[in-house]
């Protein structure tokens, strides 16, 4: 019952989760960016996360670069609600939809 309950109400919170990685290819980054923009246009918040594994923890600054690059590409549709922050082995950033609708 709990399993059904969890997945039934998961979409109700209005937050969509996107996992990036430091070595993710350009095609996959573009695909995740397009999905994030679609959700932001619909009025949902977006949670962007990067999980560091092993030696990647020594290069957390590259994770900040990936996060900032992701935000810059969707800055027309999103505001940073919570800046990228390293929490253990995971870096998390929250994006909120822009209140102004872009003219298109």
Tab-separated table of N, CA, C and O in Angstrom:
chain	number	residue	atom	x	y	z
A	1	UNK	N	0.821	-1.196	0.000
A	1	UNK	CA	0.000	0.000	0.000
A	1	UNK	C	0.862	1.255	0.000
A	1	UNK	O	0.596	2.196	-0.711
A	2	UNK	N	1.914	1.260	0.815
A	2	UNK	CA	2.778	2.440	0.894
A	2	UNK	C	3.433	2.728	-0.457
A	2	UNK	O	3.540	3.873	-0.862
A	3	UNK	N	3.847	1.686	-1.158
A	3	UNK	CA	4.488	1.852	-2.459
A	3	UNK	C	3.544	2.564	-3.428
A	3	UNK	O	3.925	3.522	-4.094
A	4	UNK	N	2.306	2.120	-3.484
A	4	UNK	CA	1.314	2.752	-4.349
A	4	UNK	C	1.046	4.182	-3.896
A	4	UNK	O	0.977	5.102	-4.698
A	5	UNK	N	0.914	4.380	-2.603
A	5	UNK	CA	0.637	5.704	-2.051
A	5	UNK	C	1.757	6.682	-2.402
A	5	UNK	O	1.519	7.818	-2.797
A	6	UNK	N	3.008	6.220	-2.275
A	6	UNK	CA	4.159	7.071	-2.545
A	6	UNK	C	4.176	7.522	-4.007
A	6	UNK	O	4.324	8.701	-4.300
A	7	UNK	N	4.015	6.603	-4.943
A	7	UNK	CA	4.090	6.956	-6.351
A	7	UNK	C	2.838	7.677	-6.839
A	7	UNK	O	2.897	8.441	-7.782
A	8	UNK	N	1.733	7.455	-6.198
A	8	UNK	CA	0.511	8.145	-6.595
A	8	UNK	C	0.597	9.630	-6.285
A	8	UNK	O	0.182	10.469	-7.065
A	9	UNK	N	1.173	9.976	-5.156
A	9	UNK	CA	1.241	11.374	-4.742
A	9	UNK	C	2.576	12.037	-5.048
A	9	UNK	O	2.780	13.180	-4.726
A	10	UNK	N	3.486	11.350	-5.688
A	10	UNK	CA	4.796	11.907	-5.963
A	10	UNK	C	4.718	13.101	-6.923
A	10	UNK	O	5.422	14.080	-6.755
A	11	UNK	N	3.861	13.050	-7.904
A	11	UNK	CA	3.772	14.111	-8.900
A	11	UNK	C	3.006	15.320	-8.380
A	11	UNK	O	3.003	16.358	-9.015
A	12	UNK	N	2.375	15.213	-7.225
A	12	UNK	CA	1.558	16.300	-6.701
A	12	UNK	C	2.374	17.430	-6.104
A	12	UNK	O	1.866	18.518	-5.921
A	13	UNK	N	3.639	17.183	-5.745
A	13	UNK	CA	4.409	18.201	-5.053
A	13	UNK	C	4.911	19.306	-5.970
A	13	UNK	O	5.312	20.356	-5.498
A	14	UNK	N	4.903	19.110	-7.265
A	14	UNK	CA	5.305	20.144	-8.207
A	14	UNK	C	6.796	20.313	-8.335
A	14	UNK	O	7.267	21.320	-8.848
A	15	UNK	N	7.591	19.361	-7.863
A	15	UNK	CA	9.045	19.424	-7.978
A	15	UNK	C	9.502	18.260	-8.843
A	15	UNK	O	9.179	17.109	-8.569
A	16	UNK	N	10.262	18.554	-9.881
A	16	UNK	CA	10.812	17.528	-10.768
A	16	UNK	C	12.307	17.427	-10.508
A	16	UNK	O	12.988	18.435	-10.370
A	17	UNK	N	12.813	16.217	-10.462
A	17	UNK	CA	14.200	15.963	-10.116
A	17	UNK	C	14.996	15.597	-11.364
A	17	UNK	O	14.565	14.741	-12.140
A	18	UNK	N	16.143	16.244	-11.551
A	18	UNK	CA	17.043	15.942	-12.653
A	18	UNK	C	18.423	15.673	-12.092
A	18	UNK	O	18.965	16.486	-11.346
A	19	UNK	N	18.986	14.530	-12.441
A	19	UNK	CA	20.320	14.154	-11.979
A	19	UNK	C	21.309	14.372	-13.112
A	19	UNK	O	21.148	13.815	-14.190
A	20	UNK	N	22.307	15.173	-12.841
A	20	UNK	CA	23.381	15.407	-13.800
A	20	UNK	C	24.632	14.709	-13.297
A	20	UNK	O	24.680	14.248	-12.156
A	21	UNK	N	25.636	14.652	-14.133
A	21	UNK	CA	26.938	14.184	-13.689
A	21	UNK	C	27.996	15.026	-14.381
A	21	UNK	O	27.727	15.701	-15.372
A	22	UNK	N	29.176	14.953	-13.817
A	22	UNK	CA	30.254	15.787	-14.326
A	22	UNK	C	30.616	15.427	-15.756
A	22	UNK	O	30.928	16.281	-16.560
A	23	UNK	N	30.562	14.150	-16.104
A	23	UNK	CA	30.991	13.697	-17.427
A	23	UNK	C	29.845	13.407	-18.372
A	23	UNK	O	30.025	12.659	-19.329
A	24	UNK	N	28.680	13.981	-18.126
A	24	UNK	CA	27.516	13.717	-18.962
A	24	UNK	C	27.717	14.346	-20.342
A	24	UNK	O	28.173	15.484	-20.451
A	25	UNK	N	27.363	13.620	-21.378
A	25	UNK	CA	27.555	14.102	-22.741
A	25	UNK	C	26.639	15.266	-23.079
A	25	UNK	O	25.610	15.490	-22.436
A	26	UNK	N	27.012	16.017	-24.105
A	26	UNK	CA	26.263	17.216	-24.495
A	26	UNK	C	24.838	16.896	-24.926
A	26	UNK	O	23.915	17.647	-24.648
A	27	UNK	N	24.650	15.779	-25.604
A	27	UNK	CA	23.316	15.407	-26.077
A	27	UNK	C	22.389	15.152	-24.890
A	27	UNK	O	21.243	15.611	-24.866
A	28	UNK	N	22.891	14.450	-23.880
A	28	UNK	CA	22.072	14.138	-22.717
A	28	UNK	C	21.805	15.381	-21.876
A	28	UNK	O	20.726	15.543	-21.320
A	29	UNK	N	22.802	16.269	-21.782
A	29	UNK	CA	22.594	17.528	-21.055
A	29	UNK	C	21.506	18.353	-21.739
A	29	UNK	O	20.643	18.925	-21.086
A	30	UNK	N	21.547	18.411	-23.061
A	30	UNK	CA	20.551	19.170	-23.813
A	30	UNK	C	19.157	18.569	-23.623
A	30	UNK	O	18.176	19.281	-23.464
A	31	UNK	N	19.079	17.241	-23.607
A	31	UNK	CA	17.802	16.569	-23.409
A	31	UNK	C	17.237	16.873	-22.019
A	31	UNK	O	16.059	17.203	-21.877
A	32	UNK	N	18.076	16.808	-21.001
A	32	UNK	CA	17.619	17.115	-19.640
A	32	UNK	C	17.247	18.588	-19.518
A	32	UNK	O	16.282	18.940	-18.837
A	33	UNK	N	17.982	19.452	-20.193
A	33	UNK	CA	17.672	20.873	-20.178
A	33	UNK	C	16.321	21.141	-20.821
A	33	UNK	O	15.513	21.912	-20.290
A	34	UNK	N	16.041	20.505	-21.940
A	34	UNK	CA	14.754	20.695	-22.611
A	34	UNK	C	13.598	20.210	-21.741
A	34	UNK	O	12.547	20.856	-21.675
A	35	UNK	N	13.783	19.087	-21.049
A	35	UNK	CA	12.741	18.598	-20.153
A	35	UNK	C	12.542	19.562	-18.985
A	35	UNK	O	11.413	19.829	-18.575
A	36	UNK	N	13.637	20.085	-18.445
A	36	UNK	CA	13.535	21.016	-17.330
A	36	UNK	C	12.802	22.290	-17.752
A	36	UNK	O	11.950	22.803	-17.016
A	37	UNK	N	13.091	22.793	-18.937
A	37	UNK	CA	12.420	23.995	-19.438
A	37	UNK	C	10.931	23.723	-19.619
A	37	UNK	O	10.093	24.566	-19.286
A	38	UNK	N	10.594	22.535	-20.099
A	38	UNK	CA	9.185	22.178	-20.266
A	38	UNK	C	8.466	22.187	-18.916
A	38	UNK	O	7.359	22.719	-18.799
A	39	UNK	N	9.093	21.624	-17.883
A	39	UNK	CA	8.479	21.604	-16.556
A	39	UNK	C	8.404	23.004	-15.949
A	39	UNK	O	7.443	23.346	-15.276
A	40	UNK	N	9.427	23.833	-16.188
A	40	UNK	CA	9.408	25.204	-15.675
A	40	UNK	C	8.299	26.021	-16.336
A	40	UNK	O	7.635	26.818	-15.679
A	41	UNK	N	8.101	25.819	-17.630
A	41	UNK	CA	7.017	26.512	-18.332
A	41	UNK	C	5.657	26.116	-17.779
A	41	UNK	O	4.728	26.910	-17.767
A	42	UNK	N	5.546	24.853	-17.313
A	42	UNK	CA	4.287	24.366	-16.751
A	42	UNK	C	4.078	24.855	-15.324
A	42	UNK	O	3.029	24.609	-14.742
A	43	UNK	N	5.068	25.550	-14.744
A	43	UNK	CA	4.921	26.101	-13.405
A	43	UNK	C	5.471	25.220	-12.302
A	43	UNK	O	5.246	25.493	-11.123
A	44	UNK	N	6.216	24.184	-12.636
A	44	UNK	CA	6.802	23.299	-11.631
A	44	UNK	C	8.192	23.771	-11.239
A	44	UNK	O	8.883	24.415	-12.027
A	45	UNK	N	8.610	23.425	-10.030
A	45	UNK	CA	9.982	23.669	-9.607
A	45	UNK	C	10.845	22.511	-10.086
A	45	UNK	O	10.363	21.411	-10.301
A	46	UNK	N	12.135	22.786	-10.214
A	46	UNK	CA	13.066	21.773	-10.698
A	46	UNK	C	14.201	21.640	-9.692
A	46	UNK	O	14.775	22.634	-9.266
A	47	UNK	N	14.478	20.393	-9.317
A	47	UNK	CA	15.609	20.095	-8.443
A	47	UNK	C	16.695	19.472	-9.302
A	47	UNK	O	16.474	18.459	-9.957
A	48	UNK	N	17.862	20.095	-9.318
A	48	UNK	CA	18.987	19.596	-10.103
A	48	UNK	C	20.025	19.070	-9.123
A	48	UNK	O	20.391	19.776	-8.178
A	49	UNK	N	20.481	17.848	-9.326
A	49	UNK	CA	21.444	17.271	-8.397
A	49	UNK	C	22.568	16.576	-9.156
A	49	UNK	O	22.390	16.105	-10.274
A	50	UNK	N	23.725	16.554	-8.509
A	50	UNK	CA	24.891	15.834	-9.014
A	50	UNK	C	25.402	14.968	-7.876
A	50	UNK	O	25.580	15.453	-6.760
A	51	UNK	N	25.605	13.694	-8.134
A	51	UNK	CA	26.168	12.787	-7.129
A	51	UNK	C	27.624	12.543	-7.481
A	51	UNK	O	27.939	12.126	-8.600
A	52	UNK	N	28.501	12.806	-6.523
A	52	UNK	CA	29.934	12.602	-6.731
A	52	UNK	C	30.317	11.217	-6.226
A	52	UNK	O	29.891	10.797	-5.156
A	53	UNK	N	31.134	10.528	-7.006
A	53	UNK	CA	31.570	9.184	-6.650
A	53	UNK	C	33.095	9.151	-6.544
A	53	UNK	O	33.783	9.649	-7.436
A	54	UNK	N	33.582	8.562	-5.500
A	54	UNK	CA	35.017	8.328	-5.344
A	54	UNK	C	35.856	9.578	-5.442
A	54	UNK	O	35.687	10.522	-4.680
A	55	UNK	N	36.746	9.590	-6.414
A	55	UNK	CA	37.692	10.706	-6.550
A	55	UNK	C	37.045	11.993	-7.047
A	55	UNK	O	37.669	13.046	-7.024
A	56	UNK	N	35.820	11.911	-7.512
A	56	UNK	CA	35.140	13.118	-7.985
A	56	UNK	C	34.947	14.128	-6.858
A	56	UNK	O	34.775	15.313	-7.115
A	57	UNK	N	34.959	13.666	-5.604
A	57	UNK	CA	34.776	14.583	-4.476
A	57	UNK	C	35.886	15.628	-4.433
A	57	UNK	O	35.685	16.726	-3.935
A	58	UNK	N	37.045	15.292	-4.948
A	58	UNK	CA	38.157	16.243	-4.986
A	58	UNK	C	37.974	17.321	-6.033
A	58	UNK	O	38.728	18.301	-6.055
A	59	UNK	N	36.991	17.171	-6.912
A	59	UNK	CA	36.761	18.133	-7.990
A	59	UNK	C	35.346	18.694	-7.910
A	59	UNK	O	34.660	18.816	-8.928
A	60	UNK	N	34.924	19.056	-6.724
A	60	UNK	CA	33.559	19.582	-6.538
A	60	UNK	C	33.364	20.903	-7.270
A	60	UNK	O	32.248	21.242	-7.657
A	61	UNK	N	34.451	21.642	-7.501
A	61	UNK	CA	34.326	22.917	-8.216
A	61	UNK	C	33.809	22.702	-9.641
A	61	UNK	O	33.110	23.554	-10.188
A	62	UNK	N	34.127	21.566	-10.236
A	62	UNK	CA	33.616	21.268	-11.575
A	62	UNK	C	32.113	21.034	-11.526
A	62	UNK	O	31.403	21.323	-12.479
A	63	UNK	N	31.622	20.533	-10.411
A	63	UNK	CA	30.181	20.368	-10.227
A	63	UNK	C	29.472	21.706	-10.191
A	63	UNK	O	28.382	21.864	-10.752
A	64	UNK	N	30.098	22.693	-9.523
A	64	UNK	CA	29.530	24.047	-9.514
A	64	UNK	C	29.454	24.608	-10.932
A	64	UNK	O	28.472	25.261	-11.293
A	65	UNK	N	30.485	24.332	-11.725
A	65	UNK	CA	30.487	24.809	-13.110
A	65	UNK	C	29.353	24.178	-13.914
A	65	UNK	O	28.671	24.860	-14.692
A	66	UNK	N	29.133	22.876	-13.728
A	66	UNK	CA	28.057	22.177	-14.445
A	66	UNK	C	26.703	22.756	-14.040
A	66	UNK	O	25.838	23.022	-14.885
A	67	UNK	N	26.516	22.982	-12.729
A	67	UNK	CA	25.246	23.537	-12.237
A	67	UNK	C	25.011	24.945	-12.785
A	67	UNK	O	23.911	25.269	-13.242
A	68	UNK	N	26.027	25.794	-12.710
A	68	UNK	CA	25.875	27.169	-13.187
A	68	UNK	C	25.626	27.214	-14.689
A	68	UNK	O	24.834	28.026	-15.173
A	69	UNK	N	26.277	26.339	-15.436
A	69	UNK	CA	26.059	26.262	-16.874
A	69	UNK	C	24.626	25.829	-17.174
A	69	UNK	O	23.973	26.381	-18.064
A	70	UNK	N	24.108	24.861	-16.407
A	70	UNK	CA	22.732	24.404	-16.589
A	70	UNK	C	21.761	25.548	-16.322
A	70	UNK	O	20.813	25.760	-17.074
A	71	UNK	N	22.015	26.309	-15.261
A	71	UNK	CA	21.115	27.419	-14.938
A	71	UNK	C	21.202	28.520	-15.995
A	71	UNK	O	20.184	29.092	-16.386
A	72	UNK	N	22.400	28.844	-16.463
A	72	UNK	CA	22.550	29.901	-17.466
A	72	UNK	C	21.779	29.568	-18.741
A	72	UNK	O	21.248	30.462	-19.402
A	73	UNK	N	21.715	28.291	-19.084
A	73	UNK	CA	21.024	27.902	-20.301
A	73	UNK	C	19.512	27.966	-20.166
A	73	UNK	O	18.811	28.083	-21.162
A	74	UNK	N	18.993	27.876	-18.944
A	74	UNK	CA	17.541	27.986	-18.760
A	74	UNK	C	17.178	29.225	-17.934
A	74	UNK	O	16.105	29.283	-17.335
A	75	UNK	N	18.055	30.237	-17.914
A	75	UNK	CA	17.839	31.449	-17.111
A	75	UNK	C	16.625	32.242	-17.580
A	75	UNK	O	16.022	32.978	-16.794
A	76	UNK	N	16.248	32.099	-18.834
A	76	UNK	CA	15.085	32.810	-19.367
A	76	UNK	C	13.788	32.323	-18.712
A	76	UNK	O	12.831	33.071	-18.585
A	77	UNK	N	13.792	31.075	-18.262
A	77	UNK	CA	12.578	30.469	-17.714
A	77	UNK	C	12.642	30.235	-16.213
A	77	UNK	O	11.631	29.883	-15.614
A	78	UNK	N	13.828	30.386	-15.588
A	78	UNK	CA	13.982	29.981	-14.190
A	78	UNK	C	14.740	31.002	-13.365
A	78	UNK	O	15.572	31.751	-13.871
A	79	UNK	N	14.419	31.001	-12.080
A	79	UNK	CA	15.157	31.746	-11.073
A	79	UNK	C	15.772	30.730	-10.123
A	79	UNK	O	15.173	29.696	-9.843
A	80	UNK	N	16.953	31.047	-9.593
A	80	UNK	CA	17.587	30.144	-8.646
A	80	UNK	C	16.918	30.345	-7.291
A	80	UNK	O	16.986	31.420	-6.710
A	81	UNK	N	16.249	29.312	-6.827
A	81	UNK	CA	15.605	29.380	-5.518
A	81	UNK	C	16.602	29.026	-4.422
A	81	UNK	O	16.575	29.601	-3.346
A	82	UNK	N	17.476	28.078	-4.709
A	82	UNK	CA	18.536	27.699	-3.775
A	82	UNK	C	19.801	27.449	-4.580
A	82	UNK	O	19.817	26.612	-5.483
A	83	UNK	N	20.849	28.174	-4.274
A	83	UNK	CA	22.106	28.048	-5.001
A	83	UNK	C	22.697	26.661	-4.812
A	83	UNK	O	22.371	25.959	-3.853
A	84	UNK	N	23.587	26.241	-5.729
A	84	UNK	CA	24.206	24.921	-5.591
A	84	UNK	C	24.952	24.802	-4.262
A	84	UNK	O	25.730	25.681	-3.891
A	85	UNK	N	24.667	23.730	-3.555
A	85	UNK	CA	25.284	23.515	-2.253
A	85	UNK	C	25.677	22.050	-2.140
A	85	UNK	O	24.890	21.170	-2.469
A	86	UNK	N	26.896	21.822	-1.677
A	86	UNK	CA	27.392	20.469	-1.511
A	86	UNK	C	26.898	19.922	-0.179
A	86	UNK	O	27.130	20.512	0.872
A	87	UNK	N	26.191	18.802	-0.244
A	87	UNK	CA	25.637	18.168	0.940
A	87	UNK	C	26.102	16.714	0.956
A	87	UNK	O	25.492	15.858	0.326
A	88	UNK	N	27.195	16.461	1.642
A	88	UNK	CA	27.787	15.124	1.626
A	88	UNK	C	28.396	14.835	0.271
A	88	UNK	O	29.272	15.546	-0.194
A	89	UNK	N	27.903	13.807	-0.412
A	89	UNK	CA	28.398	13.465	-1.748
A	89	UNK	C	27.494	13.997	-2.847
A	89	UNK	O	27.679	13.677	-4.011
A	90	UNK	N	26.517	14.783	-2.490
A	90	UNK	CA	25.543	15.256	-3.471
A	90	UNK	C	25.486	16.782	-3.459
A	90	UNK	O	25.480	17.410	-2.412
A	91	UNK	N	25.441	17.357	-4.651
A	91	UNK	CA	25.271	18.801	-4.802
A	91	UNK	C	23.857	19.034	-5.325
A	91	UNK	O	23.429	18.404	-6.279
A	92	UNK	N	23.143	19.962	-4.671
A	92	UNK	CA	21.737	20.177	-5.008
A	92	UNK	C	21.496	21.650	-5.292
A	92	UNK	O	22.038	22.523	-4.607
A	93	UNK	N	20.654	21.924	-6.302
A	93	UNK	CA	20.225	23.277	-6.635
A	93	UNK	C	18.744	23.216	-6.970
A	93	UNK	O	18.279	22.276	-7.619
A	94	UNK	N	17.984	24.214	-6.518
A	94	UNK	CA	16.559	24.289	-6.831
A	94	UNK	C	16.307	25.475	-7.746
A	94	UNK	O	16.814	26.582	-7.508
A	95	UNK	N	15.518	25.259	-8.792
A	95	UNK	CA	15.115	26.306	-9.719
A	95	UNK	C	13.608	26.483	-9.636
A	95	UNK	O	12.867	25.503	-9.596
A	96	UNK	N	13.166	27.730	-9.601
A	96	UNK	CA	11.742	28.040	-9.573
A	96	UNK	C	11.367	28.691	-10.895
A	96	UNK	O	12.191	29.361	-11.527
A	97	UNK	N	10.125	28.521	-11.322
A	97	UNK	CA	9.720	29.141	-12.596
A	97	UNK	C	9.737	30.652	-12.497
A	97	UNK	O	9.431	31.234	-11.443
A	98	UNK	N	10.105	31.265	-13.598
A	98	UNK	CA	10.127	32.725	-13.693
A	98	UNK	C	8.695	33.226	-13.688
A	98	UNK	O	7.833	32.674	-14.335
A	99	UNK	N	8.435	34.293	-12.960
A	99	UNK	CA	7.066	34.825	-12.891
A	99	UNK	C	6.658	35.464	-14.206
A	99	UNK	O	5.503	35.425	-14.603
A	100	UNK	N	7.610	36.065	-14.894
A	100	UNK	CA	7.312	36.705	-16.174
A	100	UNK	C	7.272	35.639	-17.261
A	100	UNK	O	8.134	34.788	-17.354
A	101	UNK	N	6.269	35.702	-18.093
A	101	UNK	CA	6.176	34.785	-19.214
A	101	UNK	C	6.992	35.338	-20.388
A	101	UNK	O	6.829	36.499	-20.755
A	102	UNK	N	7.897	34.534	-20.953
A	102	UNK	CA	8.649	35.019	-22.113
A	102	UNK	C	7.726	35.204	-23.313
A	102	UNK	O	6.783	34.458	-23.523
A	103	UNK	N	8.000	36.230	-24.104
A	103	UNK	CA	7.192	36.511	-25.293
A	103	UNK	C	7.632	35.611	-26.431
A	103	UNK	O	8.721	35.738	-26.949
A	104	UNK	N	6.758	34.695	-26.806
A	104	UNK	CA	7.053	33.800	-27.941
A	104	UNK	C	5.789	33.455	-28.659
A	104	UNK	O	4.749	33.434	-28.170
